[in-house]
Structures are given as structure tokens and as C-alpha cells.
């Protein structure tokens, strides 16, 4: 009896590793701390009312942001651990198995639980404000998306202490990730967590597509939309068509693992390569999902801080749409070395290279937006300027990879690792940080401290080059990715050492960001104008933070850079006064159901991981019931009276 | 404006120069020190790409530097400020077309070389066939023509094209000998072909390039290229001294272990074909039967 | 909510782009009947062609695919009223479907091509 | 009408059929079209998998051994008819004939149920003959593709039933009309998917 329990426990909990015990203890401590603080300050009700049940896009955005930063930290710690293991040859800081788990969770978390929520944070916070809408098209669905993401992230993270983490890489190729070679529940965690967050992402894609297509303020034609909104539209289109493929790939692999199917097994006709094919059918578009919104942010930031209109707006739009569509025609470049034949490789190599053309156009247009402008070096602009050379190199190495015969030499080497960190960090992370600095005042009414921000910037940026430039070299020297250790004699030691130093510098940069946020919350400059940067787009016409209904009156848009136009008119002494009377505003009700629904999804996922089918079935029923209950719910919104609105606006001093 | 152009040009030439020199430095930069025609083609196209992408990327950086320096918002900056200037057809045509031209050139070369690399690098000399199987976590090399086998090392004759036929009896991996040429996946149930050739005798580092689990980091091996005579000598030595590769031995090899290099005097006939088609492996079976994997091709 | 009567009154006769033809007055859903008949004919035709192997397999496959695509359009047009435009910014859902069809064809055809592993001669 | 006038925005108010009365509902219909686009790609991936794997029969039976012409032909005609009756339901809705609308919905649901029953009995026969999800790649792909469609249809049945109840409770309002319209779009879409299953899975199987 006792023996059985012990046996169970040792399979259920990950035992025997001091680092994991440490993690267990710290997780318990953190949970305990949170519970204590909430109880002590009697904040449970507040938490439920203001956050867990909210359907307000701005709050959902903030929650995405917090989650993304936490995941950046988690993924970053993973990175630091890996780099420490690789700092010298034959290190025994991490065991092979542990290293494998760490790079798998690092890649998975960084892409799906850091980059994705970070772009969702920016989308949520900004898009409705930029297009003059009161919320997204489907606020309730939006809350579901967030909570699905959140609990999926929890599901994946919990694997570290319960059951064991996935260890087959973020790409999770079978047969290695199949049941034959990987019995453990780790892979199940991967599959179910991604599946759940994938559903949420798909819903977000639809939501923002509809929002942008149909909820723009009168007068805002498509060609008057801010470029960030355009980039989100393009990213949404990619999400809509790419994520279903991931859903299928994961489902089939899960069927292989749990139901004994033979899609990707190596016997009874299965073909593991089909998984690789499906994975990248999603995987390649995915990387543009995470980089296009960053492009959008850079467009906003560059125009604002150069105090100039965006150069070549039409080209900017055309290139984003082109990237979105072409991104579906390139996926084979991730497996040129599979031997699918020269015809296949040629087609997909050329399609891949073509993406460099619209991307290049964007780079030139950014440069010429600055040209003959007046560049103000605030933090967002600093990141935007650092992005250009960084991404240009990363993109150029991407083009080098896309040359199929050359890729036979680069594939799966550190050259590839360097390429994608350069575009993911130099593109996505820099973009999201620029966006965070840019819109922080809009979110919280606080401007982040410049001086600490510069320290963070320089550490992170220099650290980046120190960390990743040597990796190109390592790739050329024949070092392959996913090696937990290497021996002397290959000449890799020096470059790995330098690279690790760079990683530490990036870590310090991140610490500065944390300090900066803390410091600014306590002592930071408050933004009372609502327009600290002299912005060009509509979100800056609102007070910071914006009232929950966003716009007391829906603005009429007369041109591109809507807010700038109004300010210009005012500067010329033509006071554009809002004289329309307030009207009652229709607002969606808060609801606890998205949260509950997602908890049920979590329970479902967790029980599927351990194949506890009865519990999974119960959770599934719960999910169905909450969907049915929603279907019967008719009073899903309420009306704000003119009185209330006037009251709020007066408090902001805006009547 | 003139001065800028001159500076750009100077930098460009400097860069092109470095990229050409780059292969020269560092013996250990394997992919730029190829020893065979395949690696050579790949190196050439890599260098070409580096130059082509530098043609735009370097000027972009210089431009960025100049613009940021010139148009900073400082007091008394007398550079022009035109906040409404946002369209210029000619400029836009220029930067749509430059990348188009560069990509056009690259695409042409890419297609050409992609097709070239699936053919034997040298049509004059009779190729040698080596069957490669990636196992957990080791490499098995079988010489169907010589009826010998090795583990975790492989000897080849120099100046003779080698037809590596690749499969896996474990999670997929990738067979990569950087100095001979690029890699190709080894996949269970499939037999893929990779042409390589060494022009000079030597010992070349090879490794598995696609992650295959715990022992993956230890899956490296040496490829030893020798002149034909020495190679034949080595074959005879193995044939006469090494133990045979029986099915039991193979079964032991296939277990999840990390082992030292080994040699075997016979190779179990049909073992490779069996590995490929064992579990109802579907692909390339038609090639096996059609004789595309020609076990006889390598006999002397 | 009894505004519904008012609503119907207001729209009677042109309540639906397709149903608003003259036939509508006779209370017979001609459009649906036509659509249904066509789809039956197409299905039977495809089934018959296959069961009787009337043409060479490759051509036959092309033919039944063509029938299927035709039938998809019948559904879209007669039942899903894809050509109606009641929604402001009408054609965007059609664009999305078009993109979806493009990617559908791409994914299927390209997967087959890729997974045939160089069956092309070289 | 309980809802305030301002909800009914100019572009759709007073034009078009009942389900487009409110801006909110128009949004949802549009959103649903986009969802259909995603579902299309989901099926595309399953079709791609099937197309790649359908010759991989391993040691199991091939398409010819397990497909039964009368069986799948019957399923096809049932589903086609249900698409028609579903269309009639929408047609009645647009004419304000709630009774007919509900009646046709009931017919559609019944046809849906019989479709599912036929499919299930087909599956059960296959399994009884030893052709299961675990037998071969071909069968995994077959059961998953056809099963996913079947799951969609089952969901459609449940959903339509829920809307039927709501129609009974809440009468034909812009909201219930929108819900009914959306489910009809879903149903027709599933019919389209089935046409391709019929062609690519069954007819092609018969040709092999
Ligand atoms: C944000 C993410 C992101 C972005 C934007 C890109 C952008 C590009 N990527 Fe990258 N890529 C990844 C993330 C990304 N990638 C990841 C994560 C992987 C590996 C996954 C894994 O295996 O784990 C990967 C892998 C990867 C491979 C596979 C390599 C291999 O596995 O062997 C290839 C091959 O073609 C490739 C190519 C490209 C190209 C051509 C671009 C282009 O879009 C780049 C275009 C940009 C420019 C070119 C720069 C700007 C342009 C100019 C300044 C002017 C014009 C320039 C020229 C004419 C050259 N990428
Ligand atoms: C957006 C995505 C993203 C981001 C931001 C990063 C960020 C980083 N990555 Fe990662 N990486 C991937 C996506 C990303 N990576 C992917 C997809 C893979 C492939 C996985 C696979 O093969 O499956 C990968 C793989 C990968 C590898 C290869 C592993 C291998 O193949 O063996 C390496 C090695 O150097 C690496 C390093 C780093 C470093 C140093 C950072 C740095 O930028 C991190 C900077 C650090 C922080 C931001 C946090 C700082 C932390 C602290 C301050 C805490 C300090 C605490 C302690 C020291 C305990 N990454
Ligand atoms: Cu997979 Cu060959
Ligand atoms: Cu890619």
C-alpha cells in the first residue's frame, strides 16, 4: 500500500534533483505569499471583480503583459542555465536529460507563452483605442482567450515539478516525441498546453480581424488606419489560417501517444515526416505572427519620435499583406535536408527569399521616415533604432539560410540558433519592449524612468551581440544545436565562453528593466496630459489611463494620423470642439465564466496528461455545460447613462 | 552626397574583401574549409550569398547611422525638417527593385545548385556506396560492396564519389560531415541518398545534427579519407581481423548506449534493407525494389 | 420584443437577396429546390462515374473533383447566400474564404508533393 | 424593444433580413464566416494528412475492403437533404414563419441524427472487422478525418437543439434569428466538407 503510494508519488512528482526541490519550495513559497497578501489586505474580492472577471480589453491587455514578462523571466532563467552549462567544455552543471528539458521549455515558453501573449498584450491595449472603438468585437471571447492562454501556460510550467517537462525540443518531432521513445507525461504536457493556448490564439485572431474590419470609427477607412493596427490585421489573418494546422498536428500526435494511432509512428505505415510538414505549415507563419506586430510598433514609434509622417504608407501596408500571404508558401525551408527533392527545395527556397523584398521595403521606409525628421531619443525610439541593424543582420542570415544548398551546411547548427534569436529578440522582443515603453503611460499613467531604461537598453543590446554573434561562428565551426555538452579540440570553447558572458549581460539588462518598473511605480513621473510623446494616433487623445468605455464620444476621423491632424488644427488656432452631446454607452457585462471555463480546460488538460479519463470526461462535460449556459444567457450587457459618463469625464477634466 | 557614395563604396569593397578572405582564416571553421566538390559548391554559394546580402545590409546600417546623427532633435540643428514629406515614387521604386534584383540573382543560383547537388559530384569515377544507419546513440556504417561494417567511424577512399544511403533505426537524425558537404536527415523507414566526396586524405569531423535524445551530444564520428590503395588495404585488414556483425550483435548495437568505434568483418546480408522496411516502412520501398539503392554499385 | 412584425413588414418581399425574386411571392423556395436538385444530380453523377469506371482513372479523378468543387459552389450560393450583402463592407468574408480555399489547396497539394520524396525525375 | 436605439446603427438598421438587425449580430455573423475559414484550414490539414497516408495500409485492410457503397451513398444523400431542409428553415425564418422554421429545424436535426447513426454503424462494422484507429496509418487518417466531421455534425445537432429551445422560449427575435442563421451556415459548411470526404475518401477509395 505504502509502496504503491510511493511509487505513484515518484512518478507524479519529479524527485531526486535538488534544483527541482528548490523550484518546488520556491513555487510553494510564492503561492503562499500571494495568498497571504491577498487575504491580509482583503483583496480577494477586488481581484475577482476587477481582474478575473473583467472583459475590458485594456485590463486583459495588462494581464497579458504581466504574464508575458513573467514568462520572459522563466524562459530567460532557462537560457541562463543553458548558457552556464555551455560556458566551458565538459561541464557537468546540468545532466543531459535536464538540459533537454530546459531547451525544450525555453523554446516553447519563449515563443508560445512569451512572444504570443506579449503581442496580444499590445493588440489588446492599443487596437481598440487606435481605431476609436469601445472594445473589441467579442469582449467575452477575448476574456476566454486570455484565460485559456493563462492556464495553458500554468499547465506547461507545472510540468517542471509534476510529471516531468517535455524534452523533445520545442518542435517535438516524432518518433522521438512518440510513445515508443518517450513514455513520460512530459510530451503530453507540451501537446495539451499548446492545444489549449492555440484555441485561445485562434479566437484572438478572429476577434481582432472582426474588430479591425468592422469596429472602426466613422471616417477611418482602411487606408487611414494606423500602421500598428494594420500589422495586427495582417497578423490576425496569419493566425486565422495557421493555427488550425497546429491544432491538427498536435491532435494527431496526441492520438498517436494516447490512442495508439499511427500517424507518425515508424510502423504500420505511419510517417513521422508528415508531422514535420504539418508543424512547419504552422511554424513558419507563426514567426511572422510574432514579428509583424513588432513592425507595426516600430512604425508608430519611428513616426512619433521623428515627428514626421510615416514614409511610404501604402508600401508599408502592401508589404505587410504580402508578407502575411507569402509566409504560407515557405515552410519547407525548415527541412530542406529531408531530401524532398530538388524541385520542392527550389520552390520553397525561392518563395522564402521573396519575403526579403517586402521586408526590405519596410526597412527603407523606416529610414526615410527618420530622414528629414527631428529624432527624439526616448526609450521607445532607442529600441526602435537598435532594432534596424539587428534585424537587418538577422534577416540577412535568414536569406543565407534560405539558399537551400547552403542550408545543408547551416541547418541545425548554431548558425541557425543565432539567426532566429537575432530576429526573435532583435525583432519581436525589441519591438515589444519599445511598445511597452511607448504605451506604458497609456496603460498605467506613469512614464518609465529614462535613466534606468538606458542602462537596461545598453546591457541588453550589447549583451545581445556578445551572446549571439559568436554563435554564427560556432555554427560554421560545426557545432550543432541541442548539445548539452561538447569536448575540447573543436575550438568551440572560447566562442561559447564569450556567448555565455553575453547571456549574463542580457540577464543584467532584464534585471534593470525590473528595477526600472518598480522604481517608476514608486517614484515615476505621472502622465497627466494623456499625450506624453506628442503622439499622432487616437489613443493619445484619451486620458491616461483611458476610461473603461474608452471614448465618451466616438470620434469622426478625417485623415491619417487622426490625433495629429486635430492637434495641428488646434495649433493653428482652430479649436476643434467636441459639441456632440453624450449618448448612453452600451457595455458588455463582466463575467466569471471565462475564468471558470479555462479552469475546466486546465483540469481537462491535466487529467489527459496523466490519462485520467474519468476526470477528463467530467471536465469536458463541465466545459460543454458552461458553453450551453452561455448560449442561454441573454442579458450580456448593460448601459452607462449620460450622467455616469459626464461624471467620469469631468473627473478627467474633459468636459 | 558624393562623399557619402564614395564612403559607401569603400565600405562595400572592404566587406566583399573580408567575406572572400574569411574562408582562409581558421582551420577550424569547418564549413569554409571544404575538402571536396560538394562542400566546395556549398562554400561558393555561401560566400556569394554573404556578398549579395551585404550589398544591401551594410548600406542600410550606414544610412541609419548618418540619418540618426544628422536629424537628431538638438537645438540649432540646421538640417532640413519636413514633417509632411512622406511620398516619393522614385525612391520607392528604387528600394522595391534593389532587393528584387538581388533576390533574382540568388534565386537563380539556388535553383541551379539545388539540382546540381542531387547528382554524383564526379561522373567519371565509379562511386562507392556506404549505408549509414543512425542508432541510439551511435552511427553504423555498412559497406555493401566490401561486406564490412564500422561503428562511429568511417573510412572512405579519397577522390572517389561516395553514395551515402541514409536511414535510421531510432528517432530521426541528420548525417553531417561539414568539410565534405552538407547534411541530410536519416529517417526510419526511409532510405535517402547523399553524395559526398573528399579530395584530400584526412580525418574529418562528422556528427549527428538532428536532436535524438539523451545521448545525442555524443553522436560524433570521424570520417577518414585515404588514397584508394590504403583504403583497399584497410578494407582487407578489417575483413580479415574484425569480428563478424551477426544479427545478435546488431541487436545489442541497437540498444540505447554510447559506444566506442568498432569494426566488423562481415555485414549481415540484407540487414540494411531490413532495417529500412522492417515496421512496414512505406517510403522508398519502391526504390529498394526498383534497385535505386544499388548494393552492387560499390564493388571493386 | 414585438418589433419583429414591424420588421417583417418593412422587409417583406426583399428580405433576402435571393428569396426576393418574383418566385418568392408564391411562397415556394425555388432557389433552395434548384440548389438541392443540382447537388443531387452532381452527387449521383460522380457516384455513377466511379462505379462504372467510365473513364481512365486520372481523368476520372479530375472529373469527380470538378464535380465536388461545383457542388461546393452550389451550397455556397444557394444555401449560404454568399453573394448577399447585408453586412456593411460586404465582400470581406468572401475574401477570407478565398484565402482559405487558396491555403487549403496549397496545403493539400504541396503536402502530397513534398511527401512524395523526389518522385520527380532528376 | 428593450435595447436602446443607438445599438441599431445606420448601415444595417432597416435593411436586410432580421438576423442583421443589430450591429452586434452582424458582427457575430461576420465573425462566424471567419471561423468557417479557420475550420476549412483545419479540415485542409486533415485532408492533407489523409492524402499523404491513404496508401499506407500497413498490415491492415485498404479502402476497398472497408468502404461500403450503399452505406456512404446513403449518408451522403441524408446529409444533402438535411442541408436542404436547413435551408428551408432559414427561408421560413426570413418569412417570419416561426412554426415552419422550427419544423424544418426538427427535420434537419433528425436527418443529422440518422446521418450520425449510419456513420457510427459503419465505424462499428469496421472495428468489428478489425479495422481500427490502431491498425494502420491509413485507418488512423480515415477515422480521424471522417470522425472529426462526425464530431462537428454531432456538435451541430446539440447546438441546433439548443437554439430550437431558445426559439420556443424567446420567440423569433433578431438574436434568436442570428443564432439560427449562424448554425445554418455551420450546417451547410459541414455539408461542403462532406462532399469532399465523399469524393476524396470514398470515391477515390472505390477507384483504388
Ligand atoms: C521573428 C521570427 C523570425 C523571422 C522574422 C524570420 C525571418 C526569416 N527567416 Fe527565420 N527562423 C525563425 C524565426 C524567424 N525567421 C526561427 C524561430 C527559426 C528556427 C526554428 C527552429 O528550427 O527551431 C527560423 C529558421 C529559419 C530557416 C530554417 C533554417 C534551418 O532550419 O536550417 C530559414 C531558411 O530559410 C529561415 C529564413 C528566414 C528568412 C529568409 C527570413 C526573412 O523574413 C528575413 C527578411 C529580412 C531581411 C532580409 C532583412 C531586412 C531587409 C533588408 C535590409 C533589405 C533587403 C535584403 C536583401 C535583398 C537580402 N529561418
Ligand atoms: C522569443 C524567443 C526567444 C528568446 C527571447 C530567447 C532568448 C534567449 N535564448 Fe533562446 N531559444 C528560442 C527562443 C528564444 N530564446 C528557441 C525557440 C530555441 C530553440 C529551442 C529548441 O531547440 O527546441 C532557443 C534555443 C536557445 C539556445 C540553444 C540551445 C540548444 O540548442 O542547445 C540557446 C543557447 O545559447 C539560447 C539562448 C538564449 C539566450 C541567452 C536568451 C536571452 O535573450 C535571454 C535573456 C534573459 C532574460 C531576459 C532573463 C534574465 C533572467 C534573469 C535576470 C534571472 C537570473 C537568474 C539566474 C542567473 C538564475 N536559446
Ligand atoms: Cu522521411 Cu525520408
Ligand atoms: Cu521559417
Coordinates of C-alpha atoms in Angstrom, one line a residue, chain A residues 175 266 272-273, chain B residues 167-173 186-190 275-276 281:
Chain A
X175 CA 9.3 9.5 -33.4
X266 CA 7.6 4.3 -37.6
X272 CA 6.9 11.0 -38.9
X273 CA 7.8 13.4 -41.7
Chain B
X167 CA 18.3 5.5 -42.7
X168 CA 17.6 5.3 -39.0
X169 CA 16.6 2.6 -36.6
X170 CA 15.9 5.1 -33.9
X171 CA 14.5 8.6 -33.8
X172 CA 15.5 10.5 -36.9
X173 CA 18.9 12.2 -37.0
X186 CA 18.4 9.9 -41.5
X187 CA 14.8 8.7 -41.1
X188 CA 13.3 5.4 -40.1
X189 CA 11.5 3.7 -42.8
X190 CA 13.3 5.6 -45.5
X275 CA 16.1 -2.0 -41.2
X276 CA 14.5 0.3 -43.8
X281 CA 8.2 1.3 -43.5

